């Protein structure tokens, strides 16, 4: 607490200095400051400031991101944080201008040398993923530096384009500088360091966002934050016991992306988002509206893999990383283990997975990398085909699937010609109109959930000895209009962000459960891990003692459910939220 108080005081001191500097710079006696703007050059300065701001808003930020940031900070956070953000953001532009139009040629040259790699990294991510280099990218990059050569090979052309674009931008800056007589004093360069420190503290201590600052600040600040936010990577504990039964021959855990259970026909029969599944509902062990561990993908997935317990949320002790994971248990039970990631197209890890986890996975497959010619919306269909193939193998197989699912922007997750619900959002739309958003999202569900299951169930027969456990990492907040966060919010979080489907498809009745015997709206992600262990052949009594009840238990107690809004490990803003169904958003 003492350290946090010191950081807070330091941040307040820095912000007050920034405000004083800006006020002095706008005073009539502007010559008294290093960052002086004589009257005859004021229009030039203002034009440069506006041009730089326009560049950052259109190139450094994602489309519509500025509006999103302002509405989020103003309506979902606080006016104070909005003012802090605007102050530091404006100061970042001033600091960059102070360096680019400095009288010191050596300081200007040093700025270009530092700015070029920042632009290269930022634009590379933009060309590769459509987004700029942000804090999550910094965390991923820092934790996977050993894969840098693979990234260079896979994204050579995108990085080459980024190199050319960065060079052209600096050439343009140099041309504008030569035609602009206004210069700042060499001592004005210290503003960049002050802004950088303030932005770093904002990132650490408040919801101030630096993901969209100019690259000169954003890239080094986010890398520094990622380096100082390092998560432990301990060796996982070995499986403590052996199974007592052979287990299911083919066991698949399918974790979908951004699927809200309340929007499926299984829960709303009049809503035709998953008509096929509804017609086959008697074949499903449907547990209704379940609650996810968190409202973020990474936290939910690593917790599902590791058997994290609800009482450990948030996992500030990082027990998740040292627990025996599901792949270790599967190998102990004689399974060949597979991890299929339909989201990423490159050879990288996500969802807090580390090289330690790869030790227990026999095969890692990424349809996006194996079939780069296929459109994004076909990746889940490739997964269905692959699971059908694995269900035919004579060997015991355990598969953990991360589907591409219905992640925003929703329009890219299904074929445009199969838009059953109309009208819809444009493919890259930012504005969240309630009707258009729901239509677009429902189209995504109809393809990525219903069509996926139609393809899967048509290819796997009872003789294949296969059991599929299905859920999603989190849901989507579909109760608002305008620009709003669909998931991963930390303020005024809707329970809909954690409302996920949960069912078992068991065509051969290997679980010995009948669909009518399932209890709905009582379960959570916490029941998935013990279910998988029981299906792998581990003693049910031991599983229940160590991990709690499974979906196969008939006497699952009715208890209050909770989910974590924010980071699984309690970094940054977070809160433990009660999950009650039906929740207010749907009760209207």
Coordinates of C-alpha atoms in Angstrom, one line a residue:
X1 CA 0.0 0.0 0.0
X2 CA 2.9 2.3 0.8
X3 CA 4.4 1.8 -2.7
X4 CA 1.0 2.5 -4.3
X5 CA 0.7 5.7 -2.3
X6 CA 4.2 6.8 -3.4
X7 CA 3.3 6.1 -7.0
X8 CA 0.1 8.1 -6.7
X9 CA 1.9 11.1 -5.2
X10 CA 4.5 10.9 -7.9
X11 CA 1.9 10.8 -10.6
X12 CA 0.1 13.8 -9.1
X13 CA 3.4 15.7 -9.0
X14 CA 4.2 14.9 -12.6
X15 CA 0.7 15.9 -13.8
X16 CA 0.9 19.2 -12.0
X17 CA 4.2 20.0 -13.6
X18 CA 2.7 19.1 -17.0
X19 CA -0.3 21.4 -16.4
X20 CA 2.0 24.2 -15.3
X21 CA 4.2 23.8 -18.4
X22 CA 1.2 23.9 -20.7
X23 CA -0.3 26.9 -18.9
X24 CA 3.0 28.8 -19.2
X25 CA 3.3 27.9 -22.8
X26 CA 0.0 29.5 -23.6
X27 CA 0.8 32.7 -21.5
X28 CA 1.5 36.0 -23.2
X29 CA 5.1 35.8 -22.0
X30 CA 5.8 32.6 -23.9
X31 CA 9.4 33.4 -24.4
X32 CA 10.1 32.5 -20.8
X33 CA 9.6 28.8 -21.4
X34 CA 11.7 26.3 -23.3
X35 CA 8.6 25.4 -25.3
X36 CA 7.8 28.9 -26.6
X37 CA 5.6 29.8 -29.5
X38 CA 6.1 33.3 -30.7
X39 CA 2.9 35.0 -32.0
X40 CA 4.1 35.0 -35.6
X41 CA 4.5 31.2 -35.5
X42 CA 1.4 30.4 -33.4
X43 CA -0.7 29.5 -36.5
X44 CA 2.1 27.2 -37.7
X45 CA 2.4 25.6 -34.3
X46 CA -1.4 25.1 -34.1
X47 CA -1.5 23.6 -37.6
X48 CA 1.3 21.2 -36.7
X49 CA -0.4 20.2 -33.5
X50 CA -3.7 19.5 -35.2
X51 CA -1.9 17.6 -38.0
X52 CA -0.1 15.4 -35.5
X53 CA -3.3 14.8 -33.6
X54 CA -5.1 13.9 -36.8
X55 CA -2.2 11.5 -37.7
X56 CA -2.4 9.8 -34.3
X57 CA -6.2 9.5 -34.4
X58 CA -6.3 8.0 -37.8
X59 CA -3.0 6.0 -38.1
X60 CA -1.8 5.3 -34.5
X61 CA -5.3 4.6 -33.3
X62 CA -7.8 2.1 -34.6
X63 CA -10.8 3.6 -36.5
X64 CA -13.2 5.2 -34.0
X65 CA -10.9 4.5 -31.1
X66 CA -10.7 8.1 -30.0
X67 CA -14.5 8.3 -29.7
X68 CA -14.5 5.0 -27.8
X69 CA -11.8 6.2 -25.4
X70 CA -13.6 9.4 -24.6
X71 CA -17.0 7.8 -24.1
X72 CA -15.5 5.0 -22.0
X73 CA -13.6 7.3 -19.7
X74 CA -16.4 9.8 -19.5
X75 CA -19.4 7.5 -19.0
X76 CA -18.0 4.2 -17.7
X77 CA -15.0 5.5 -15.6
X78 CA -14.7 9.0 -14.3
X79 CA -14.3 12.6 -15.4
X80 CA -11.1 12.8 -13.4
X81 CA -9.5 10.0 -15.4
X82 CA -10.8 11.5 -18.6
X83 CA -9.1 14.8 -17.8
X84 CA -5.9 13.0 -16.8
X85 CA -6.0 11.1 -20.1
X86 CA -6.5 14.2 -22.2
X87 CA -3.8 16.1 -20.3
X88 CA -1.2 13.5 -20.8
X89 CA -2.3 12.8 -24.4
X90 CA -2.1 16.5 -25.3
X91 CA 1.3 16.7 -23.6
X92 CA 2.5 13.7 -25.6
X93 CA 1.8 15.5 -28.8
X94 CA 3.5 18.7 -27.5
X95 CA 6.5 16.6 -26.5
X96 CA 6.8 15.0 -29.8
X97 CA 6.6 18.4 -31.6
X98 CA 9.3 19.7 -29.3
X99 CA 11.7 17.0 -30.5
X100 CA 10.8 17.1 -34.1
X101 CA 11.1 20.9 -34.4
X102 CA 14.0 21.3 -32.0
X103 CA 16.8 23.8 -32.6
X104 CA 19.3 21.0 -31.7
X105 CA 20.1 19.0 -34.8
X106 CA 21.7 16.3 -32.8
X107 CA 18.5 16.0 -30.6
X108 CA 16.4 15.9 -33.7
X109 CA 18.6 13.2 -35.3
X110 CA 18.4 11.1 -32.1
X111 CA 14.6 11.5 -32.2
X112 CA 14.5 10.1 -35.7
X113 CA 16.7 7.2 -34.7
X114 CA 14.4 6.3 -31.8
X115 CA 11.2 7.0 -33.6
X116 CA 11.9 4.7 -36.6
X117 CA 11.9 1.4 -34.7
X118 CA 8.8 2.5 -32.8
X119 CA 7.0 3.2 -36.0
X120 CA 8.3 0.0 -37.5
X121 CA 6.9 -2.1 -34.7
X122 CA 3.6 -0.2 -34.5
X123 CA 3.0 -0.3 -38.2
X124 CA 4.1 -4.0 -38.5
X125 CA 1.3 -5.0 -36.0
X126 CA -1.1 -2.8 -37.9
X127 CA -0.4 -4.5 -41.2
X128 CA -0.4 -7.9 -39.7
X129 CA -3.4 -7.8 -37.4
X130 CA -5.3 -4.6 -38.3
X131 CA -4.4 -3.1 -34.9
X132 CA -1.5 -1.2 -33.5
X133 CA 1.0 -2.5 -31.0
X134 CA -0.6 -2.5 -27.6
X135 CA -0.1 -3.7 -24.1
X136 CA -1.3 -7.3 -24.8
X137 CA 1.0 -7.5 -27.8
X138 CA 3.9 -6.3 -25.6
X139 CA 3.2 -9.0 -23.0
X140 CA 2.9 -11.7 -25.7
X141 CA 6.1 -10.5 -27.5
X142 CA 8.1 -10.2 -24.3
X143 CA 7.1 -13.7 -23.2
X144 CA 7.9 -15.2 -26.6
X145 CA 11.1 -13.6 -27.7
X146 CA 12.4 -17.0 -28.7
X147 CA 9.9 -17.0 -31.6
X148 CA 11.1 -13.7 -33.1
X149 CA 12.8 -15.5 -36.0
X150 CA 9.5 -17.4 -36.8
X151 CA 7.6 -14.1 -36.7
X152 CA 10.1 -12.6 -39.2
X153 CA 9.7 -15.5 -41.6
X154 CA 5.9 -15.5 -41.4
X155 CA 5.4 -11.8 -41.6
X156 CA 8.2 -10.7 -43.8
X157 CA 6.1 -8.8 -46.4
X158 CA 4.0 -7.0 -43.8
X159 CA 7.1 -6.0 -41.9
X160 CA 8.7 -4.9 -45.2
X161 CA 5.7 -2.7 -45.9
X162 CA 5.9 -1.3 -42.4
X163 CA 9.6 -0.5 -42.9
X164 CA 8.8 1.4 -46.1
X165 CA 5.9 3.2 -44.5
X166 CA 8.0 4.3 -41.5
X167 CA 10.7 5.6 -43.8
X168 CA 8.2 7.6 -45.8
X169 CA 6.7 9.1 -42.7
X170 CA 10.1 10.2 -41.4
X171 CA 10.9 11.6 -44.9
X172 CA 7.6 13.6 -44.8
X173 CA 8.5 14.9 -41.3
X174 CA 11.9 16.0 -42.4
X175 CA 10.4 17.8 -45.4
X176 CA 7.9 19.6 -43.2
X177 CA 10.6 20.6 -40.8
X178 CA 12.7 22.1 -43.6
X179 CA 9.8 24.3 -44.6
X180 CA 8.9 25.3 -41.0
X181 CA 10.9 28.2 -39.4
X182 CA 9.5 27.6 -35.8
X183 CA 11.8 25.8 -33.5
X184 CA 11.8 24.9 -29.8
X185 CA 14.7 25.2 -27.3
X186 CA 16.9 22.1 -26.7
X187 CA 15.7 22.0 -23.1
X188 CA 12.1 21.4 -24.2
X189 CA 13.1 17.8 -24.9
X190 CA 12.7 16.9 -21.2
X191 CA 8.9 17.2 -21.7
X192 CA 9.0 13.8 -23.5
X193 CA 10.6 12.1 -20.5
X194 CA 8.1 13.7 -18.2
X195 CA 5.2 12.6 -20.3
X196 CA 6.6 9.2 -20.7
X197 CA 6.9 8.7 -17.0
X198 CA 3.4 10.1 -16.4
X199 CA 1.9 7.8 -19.1
X200 CA 3.7 4.8 -17.5
X201 CA 2.3 5.6 -14.1
X202 CA -1.2 6.1 -15.6
X203 CA -0.9 2.7 -17.2
X204 CA 0.2 1.2 -13.8
X205 CA -2.1 3.0 -11.4
X206 CA -5.3 4.1 -13.2
X207 CA -7.4 3.3 -16.2
X208 CA -5.6 5.9 -18.2
X209 CA -4.9 4.2 -21.6
X210 CA -1.6 4.5 -23.5
X211 CA -2.4 1.9 -26.2
X212 CA -3.2 4.7 -28.6
X213 CA -0.5 7.2 -27.9
X214 CA 2.1 8.1 -30.5
X215 CA 4.4 5.2 -31.2
X216 CA 7.4 7.0 -29.7
X217 CA 5.7 6.7 -26.3
X218 CA 3.4 3.7 -26.7
X219 CA 6.0 1.1 -27.9
X220 CA 8.7 1.6 -25.2
X221 CA 6.1 2.3 -22.4
X222 CA 4.1 -0.9 -23.1
X223 CA 7.3 -2.9 -23.4
X224 CA 8.5 -1.5 -20.1
X225 CA 5.1 -2.3 -18.5
X226 CA 5.2 -5.8 -19.9
X227 CA 8.7 -6.3 -18.6
X228 CA 7.8 -5.1 -15.1
X229 CA 4.5 -7.1 -15.1
X230 CA 6.2 -10.4 -15.7
X231 CA 4.2 -13.4 -14.7
X232 CA 5.9 -16.4 -13.1
X233 CA 6.6 -19.5 -15.2
X234 CA 7.2 -22.2 -12.7
X235 CA 7.3 -25.9 -13.4
X236 CA 3.9 -27.5 -13.1
X237 CA 3.3 -30.1 -10.5
X238 CA 3.1 -33.6 -11.9
X239 CA -0.1 -35.6 -11.9
X240 CA -0.3 -36.9 -8.3
X241 CA -2.4 -40.0 -9.0
X242 CA -3.1 -42.5 -11.8
X243 CA -6.5 -43.1 -13.4
X244 CA -8.6 -46.0 -12.1
X245 CA -10.5 -46.6 -15.3
X246 CA -9.7 -46.6 -19.1
X247 CA -11.6 -43.3 -19.7
X248 CA -13.3 -42.1 -22.8
X249 CA -11.3 -43.0 -25.9
X250 CA -11.8 -39.6 -27.7
X251 CA -12.4 -36.6 -25.4
X252 CA -12.6 -33.1 -26.8
X253 CA -13.0 -29.8 -24.9
X254 CA -14.2 -27.1 -27.3
X255 CA -13.9 -23.5 -25.9
X256 CA -15.7 -21.1 -28.2
X257 CA -15.0 -17.4 -28.4
X258 CA -17.5 -14.7 -27.3
X259 CA -20.6 -16.9 -27.3
X260 CA -23.4 -15.6 -25.1
X261 CA -25.6 -18.5 -24.0
X262 CA -28.8 -16.3 -23.7
X263 CA -28.7 -15.7 -27.5
X264 CA -28.9 -19.3 -28.5
X265 CA -32.1 -21.0 -29.6
X266 CA -31.6 -23.5 -26.9
X267 CA -32.4 -20.8 -24.4
X268 CA -34.7 -18.6 -26.5
X269 CA -36.7 -21.0 -28.8
X270 CA -38.2 -18.0 -30.8
X271 CA -34.7 -16.7 -31.7
X272 CA -33.5 -18.6 -34.7
X273 CA -29.7 -18.4 -34.1
X274 CA -29.1 -22.1 -33.6
X275 CA -32.1 -23.9 -35.2
X276 CA -30.1 -27.1 -36.0
X277 CA -28.9 -27.5 -32.4
X278 CA -32.4 -26.8 -31.1
X279 CA -33.7 -29.7 -33.4
X280 CA -31.0 -31.9 -31.8
X281 CA -31.5 -30.7 -28.2
X282 CA -32.5 -34.2 -27.0
X283 CA -29.0 -35.3 -27.9
X284 CA -27.3 -32.8 -25.7
X285 CA -26.6 -32.8 -21.9
X286 CA -27.4 -29.1 -21.7
X287 CA -26.5 -27.3 -18.4
X288 CA -28.1 -24.1 -19.5
X289 CA -26.6 -20.7 -18.7
X290 CA -23.2 -21.2 -17.1
X291 CA -20.9 -18.6 -15.7
X292 CA -17.3 -18.2 -16.9
X293 CA -14.2 -17.7 -14.7
X294 CA -13.6 -14.2 -16.1
X295 CA -15.0 -11.9 -18.7
X296 CA -11.6 -12.1 -20.6
X297 CA -10.4 -14.8 -22.9
X298 CA -6.9 -15.3 -21.5
X299 CA -8.0 -15.7 -17.9
X300 CA -10.8 -18.1 -18.6
X301 CA -8.8 -20.3 -20.9
X302 CA -5.7 -20.7 -18.6
X303 CA -8.1 -21.3 -15.7
X304 CA -9.9 -24.0 -17.7
X305 CA -6.6 -25.7 -18.6
X306 CA -5.3 -25.5 -15.0
X307 CA -8.2 -26.4 -12.8
X308 CA -8.2 -23.0 -11.0
X309 CA -10.8 -23.0 -8.2
X310 CA -13.4 -20.2 -7.7
X311 CA -12.0 -19.5 -4.2
X312 CA -8.7 -18.5 -5.8
X313 CA -10.2 -15.6 -7.9
X314 CA -8.3 -13.4 -8.3
X315 CA -5.3 -15.6 -8.4
X316 CA -2.8 -13.2 -6.9
X317 CA -0.6 -16.0 -5.7
X318 CA -0.3 -17.3 -9.3
X319 CA -1.3 -20.9 -8.3
X320 CA -2.7 -21.3 -11.8
X321 CA 0.8 -21.6 -13.3
X322 CA 2.0 -24.3 -11.0
X323 CA -1.1 -26.5 -10.9
X324 CA -1.2 -29.8 -12.8
X325 CA -2.8 -28.9 -16.1
X326 CA -5.3 -30.9 -18.0
X327 CA -2.7 -32.0 -20.6
X328 CA -0.6 -33.6 -17.9
X329 CA -3.5 -35.5 -16.5
X330 CA -4.4 -36.6 -20.1
X331 CA -0.9 -37.9 -20.8
X332 CA -0.9 -39.7 -17.4
X333 CA -4.1 -41.4 -18.5
X334 CA -2.5 -42.5 -21.8
X335 CA -3.9 -39.9 -24.2
X336 CA -2.2 -38.3 -27.1
X337 CA -2.8 -34.6 -26.5
X338 CA -3.7 -32.0 -29.0
X339 CA -4.1 -28.2 -28.7
X340 CA -6.0 -26.6 -31.7
X341 CA -6.0 -22.8 -31.8
X342 CA -8.2 -21.5 -34.6
X343 CA -7.7 -17.8 -33.6
X344 CA -4.0 -17.2 -34.3
X345 CA -2.4 -17.5 -37.7
X346 CA 1.2 -17.6 -36.5
X347 CA 3.3 -19.8 -34.3
X348 CA 2.7 -17.9 -31.1
X349 CA 1.1 -18.6 -27.7
X350 CA -1.8 -16.8 -26.2
X351 CA -4.1 -17.1 -23.1
X352 CA -1.1 -17.0 -20.7
X353 CA 0.2 -20.3 -22.0
X354 CA 4.0 -20.7 -21.7
X355 CA 6.7 -23.0 -23.1
X356 CA 6.1 -25.0 -19.9
X357 CA 2.6 -25.9 -21.1
X358 CA 3.9 -27.1 -24.5
X359 CA 5.9 -29.8 -22.7
X360 CA 2.6 -31.7 -22.1
X361 CA 1.1 -31.1 -25.6
X362 CA 2.0 -33.7 -28.2
X363 CA 0.5 -31.8 -31.2
X364 CA -0.2 -28.1 -31.6
X365 CA -2.3 -27.2 -34.7
X366 CA -3.4 -23.8 -36.0
X367 CA -5.8 -23.9 -39.0
X368 CA -5.0 -20.3 -39.8
X369 CA -1.4 -21.2 -40.3
X370 CA -2.0 -24.5 -42.0
X371 CA -4.6 -23.1 -44.4
X372 CA -3.7 -19.5 -44.9
X373 CA -5.8 -19.4 -48.1
X374 CA -9.0 -20.0 -46.2
X375 CA -11.1 -17.0 -45.1
X376 CA -11.2 -16.3 -41.3
X377 CA -14.8 -17.5 -41.0
X378 CA -13.9 -21.0 -42.3
X379 CA -11.4 -21.7 -39.5
X380 CA -14.1 -23.3 -37.2
X381 CA -15.2 -25.5 -40.1
X382 CA -11.7 -26.7 -40.5
X383 CA -11.7 -27.5 -36.7
X384 CA -14.9 -29.5 -37.1
X385 CA -13.3 -31.5 -39.9
X386 CA -10.2 -32.1 -37.9
X387 CA -12.1 -33.3 -34.8
X388 CA -14.1 -35.7 -37.0
X389 CA -10.8 -37.1 -38.2
X390 CA -9.4 -37.5 -34.7
X391 CA -12.6 -39.2 -33.6
X392 CA -11.8 -42.1 -36.0
X393 CA -8.3 -42.8 -34.7
X394 CA -7.8 -46.0 -32.7
X395 CA -5.6 -44.3 -30.1
X396 CA -6.8 -42.4 -27.1
X397 CA -7.0 -38.7 -27.9
X398 CA -7.6 -35.6 -25.8
X399 CA -8.1 -32.3 -27.6
X400 CA -8.3 -28.8 -26.3
X401 CA -9.9 -26.5 -28.9
X402 CA -9.8 -22.7 -29.0
X403 CA -12.4 -21.7 -31.6
X404 CA -12.3 -18.6 -33.7
X405 CA -15.9 -18.1 -32.7
X406 CA -17.8 -14.8 -32.8
X407 CA -15.2 -12.3 -31.6
X408 CA -16.0 -8.7 -32.5
X409 CA -16.1 -7.4 -35.3
X410 CA -18.9 -9.9 -35.7
X411 CA -19.3 -9.4 -39.5
X412 CA -16.0 -11.1 -40.3
X413 CA -17.0 -14.3 -38.5
X414 CA -19.5 -15.6 -41.1
X415 CA -19.9 -15.5 -44.9
X416 CA -21.6 -12.3 -45.9
X417 CA -24.0 -14.1 -48.2
X418 CA -25.4 -16.1 -45.2
X419 CA -26.6 -13.0 -43.3
X420 CA -30.0 -14.5 -42.2
X421 CA -30.7 -11.5 -39.9
X422 CA -30.9 -8.0 -41.5
X423 CA -29.8 -5.2 -41.5
X424 CA -26.3 -5.7 -40.3
X425 CA -23.2 -3.8 -39.4
X426 CA -20.4 -3.2 -42.0
X427 CA -17.5 -5.6 -41.6
X428 CA -15.3 -3.1 -39.8
X429 CA -18.0 -1.1 -38.1
X430 CA -17.2 0.5 -34.7
X431 CA -20.6 2.1 -33.9
X432 CA -22.7 -0.2 -31.8
X433 CA -26.3 0.3 -32.9
X434 CA -28.4 -2.2 -30.9
X435 CA -30.5 -3.6 -33.7
X436 CA -27.6 -3.8 -36.2
X437 CA -25.3 -5.3 -33.6
X438 CA -27.8 -8.0 -32.5
X439 CA -28.5 -8.9 -36.1
X440 CA -24.8 -9.2 -37.0
X441 CA -24.0 -11.1 -33.8
X442 CA -26.9 -13.5 -34.4
X443 CA -25.6 -14.2 -37.9
X444 CA -22.3 -15.0 -36.3
X445 CA -23.9 -17.5 -33.9
X446 CA -25.9 -19.1 -36.7
X447 CA -22.6 -19.8 -38.6
X448 CA -19.9 -20.3 -36.0
X449 CA -22.0 -22.3 -33.5
X450 CA -24.9 -23.8 -35.4
X451 CA -23.1 -24.7 -38.6
X452 CA -20.1 -25.9 -36.7
X453 CA -22.2 -28.3 -34.7
X454 CA -24.1 -29.4 -37.8
X455 CA -20.8 -30.3 -39.5
X456 CA -19.4 -31.9 -36.3
X457 CA -22.5 -34.0 -35.4
X458 CA -22.9 -35.2 -39.0
X459 CA -19.3 -36.6 -39.1
X460 CA -19.1 -38.3 -35.7
X461 CA -21.1 -41.5 -34.9
X462 CA -21.8 -43.4 -31.7
X463 CA -19.2 -46.0 -32.7
X464 CA -16.5 -43.4 -32.6
X465 CA -16.5 -43.4 -28.7
X466 CA -16.3 -39.6 -28.5
X467 CA -17.5 -37.2 -25.9
X468 CA -17.4 -33.4 -26.5
X469 CA -17.6 -30.9 -23.7
X470 CA -18.5 -27.4 -25.0
X471 CA -18.4 -23.9 -23.5
X472 CA -17.2 -20.4 -24.3
X473 CA -14.5 -18.3 -22.8
X474 CA -16.9 -15.5 -22.0
X475 CA -20.1 -13.9 -23.3
X476 CA -20.9 -10.5 -24.8
X477 CA -22.6 -7.4 -23.3
X478 CA -25.5 -6.9 -25.8
X479 CA -27.6 -4.7 -23.6
X480 CA -26.2 -1.3 -24.6
X481 CA -26.3 1.0 -27.6
X482 CA -23.6 3.2 -29.0
X483 CA -19.9 2.6 -28.4
X484 CA -19.5 0.2 -25.5
X485 CA -17.3 -2.7 -24.3
X486 CA -18.7 -6.0 -25.3
X487 CA -16.6 -7.9 -22.7
X488 CA -13.5 -7.5 -20.5
X489 CA -15.0 -4.4 -18.8
X490 CA -14.0 -3.6 -15.2
X491 CA -16.6 -1.0 -14.4
X492 CA -20.4 -1.5 -14.3
X493 CA -19.8 -5.0 -15.8
X494 CA -22.9 -6.8 -17.1
X495 CA -23.3 -10.4 -16.1
X496 CA -24.0 -11.1 -19.7
X497 CA -20.2 -10.9 -20.3
X498 CA -19.9 -14.1 -18.3
X499 CA -23.0 -15.9 -19.5
X500 CA -21.7 -18.9 -21.5
X501 CA -23.2 -22.1 -22.9
X502 CA -22.2 -25.4 -21.3
X503 CA -23.2 -28.8 -22.6
X504 CA -21.9 -32.3 -23.3
X505 CA -22.5 -34.2 -26.5
X506 CA -22.2 -37.9 -25.8
X507 CA -23.6 -39.8 -28.8
X508 CA -22.6 -43.2 -27.4
X509 CA -24.0 -42.4 -23.9
X510 CA -20.6 -43.1 -22.4
X511 CA -21.4 -40.8 -19.5
X512 CA -24.5 -42.8 -18.7
X513 CA -26.5 -39.6 -18.3
X514 CA -29.7 -38.8 -20.0
X515 CA -30.5 -35.3 -21.3
X516 CA -33.5 -34.9 -19.0
X517 CA -31.3 -35.5 -16.0
X518 CA -29.3 -32.3 -16.3
X519 CA -29.8 -29.4 -14.0
X520 CA -29.8 -26.0 -15.7
X521 CA -28.5 -22.6 -14.7
X522 CA -26.5 -23.9 -11.8
X523 CA -23.0 -24.6 -13.2
X524 CA -19.9 -22.7 -14.1
X525 CA -16.5 -23.1 -15.7
X526 CA -15.3 -24.6 -12.4
X527 CA -17.2 -27.8 -13.2
X528 CA -15.4 -28.4 -16.5
X529 CA -12.0 -29.5 -15.2
X530 CA -13.3 -32.2 -12.8
X531 CA -15.6 -33.4 -15.5
X532 CA -12.7 -33.9 -17.9
X533 CA -10.7 -35.8 -15.2
X534 CA -13.6 -38.1 -14.5
X535 CA -14.0 -38.8 -18.2
X536 CA -10.3 -39.5 -18.4
X537 CA -10.7 -42.3 -15.8
X538 CA -9.7 -40.6 -12.6
X539 CA -11.5 -41.7 -9.4
X540 CA -14.7 -39.5 -9.0
X541 CA -14.3 -39.3 -5.3
X542 CA -10.7 -38.1 -5.5
X543 CA -11.6 -35.6 -8.3
X544 CA -14.4 -34.2 -6.2
X545 CA -12.2 -33.9 -3.2
X546 CA -9.5 -32.0 -5.1
X547 CA -11.5 -30.0 -7.6
X548 CA -15.1 -30.0 -6.5
X549 CA -18.2 -31.5 -8.2
X550 CA -18.3 -32.3 -11.9
X551 CA -21.1 -32.1 -14.5
X552 CA -21.5 -35.9 -14.1
X553 CA -22.5 -35.6 -10.4
X554 CA -26.2 -35.7 -9.7
X555 CA -26.0 -33.7 -6.5
X556 CA -24.3 -30.5 -7.6
X557 CA -25.1 -28.0 -4.8
X558 CA -27.0 -24.9 -5.6
X559 CA -24.5 -22.1 -4.7
X560 CA -24.0 -18.5 -5.5
X561 CA -21.9 -18.1 -8.7
X562 CA -19.2 -15.5 -9.2
X563 CA -17.0 -14.3 -12.0
X564 CA -14.0 -12.1 -12.1
X565 CA -14.3 -8.8 -14.0
X566 CA -10.8 -8.0 -15.1
X567 CA -7.4 -9.8 -15.0
X568 CA -7.3 -13.3 -13.6
X569 CA -4.3 -12.4 -11.6
X570 CA -5.7 -9.2 -10.1
X571 CA -3.4 -6.8 -12.0
X572 CA -5.1 -3.5 -12.7
X573 CA -8.7 -2.7 -12.0
X574 CA -10.8 -5.9 -11.2
X575 CA -13.7 -7.0 -9.1
X576 CA -15.4 -10.3 -8.2
X577 CA -19.0 -10.1 -9.4
X578 CA -22.1 -12.1 -8.4
X579 CA -23.6 -14.0 -11.3
X580 CA -27.4 -14.5 -11.1
X581 CA -29.7 -15.7 -13.8
X582 CA -31.9 -14.2 -15.1
X583 CA -30.0 -11.0 -14.8
X584 CA -31.3 -7.5 -15.1
X585 CA -30.3 -6.9 -18.7
X586 CA -32.7 -9.7 -19.8
X587 CA -35.4 -9.2 -17.2
X588 CA -36.7 -6.0 -18.8

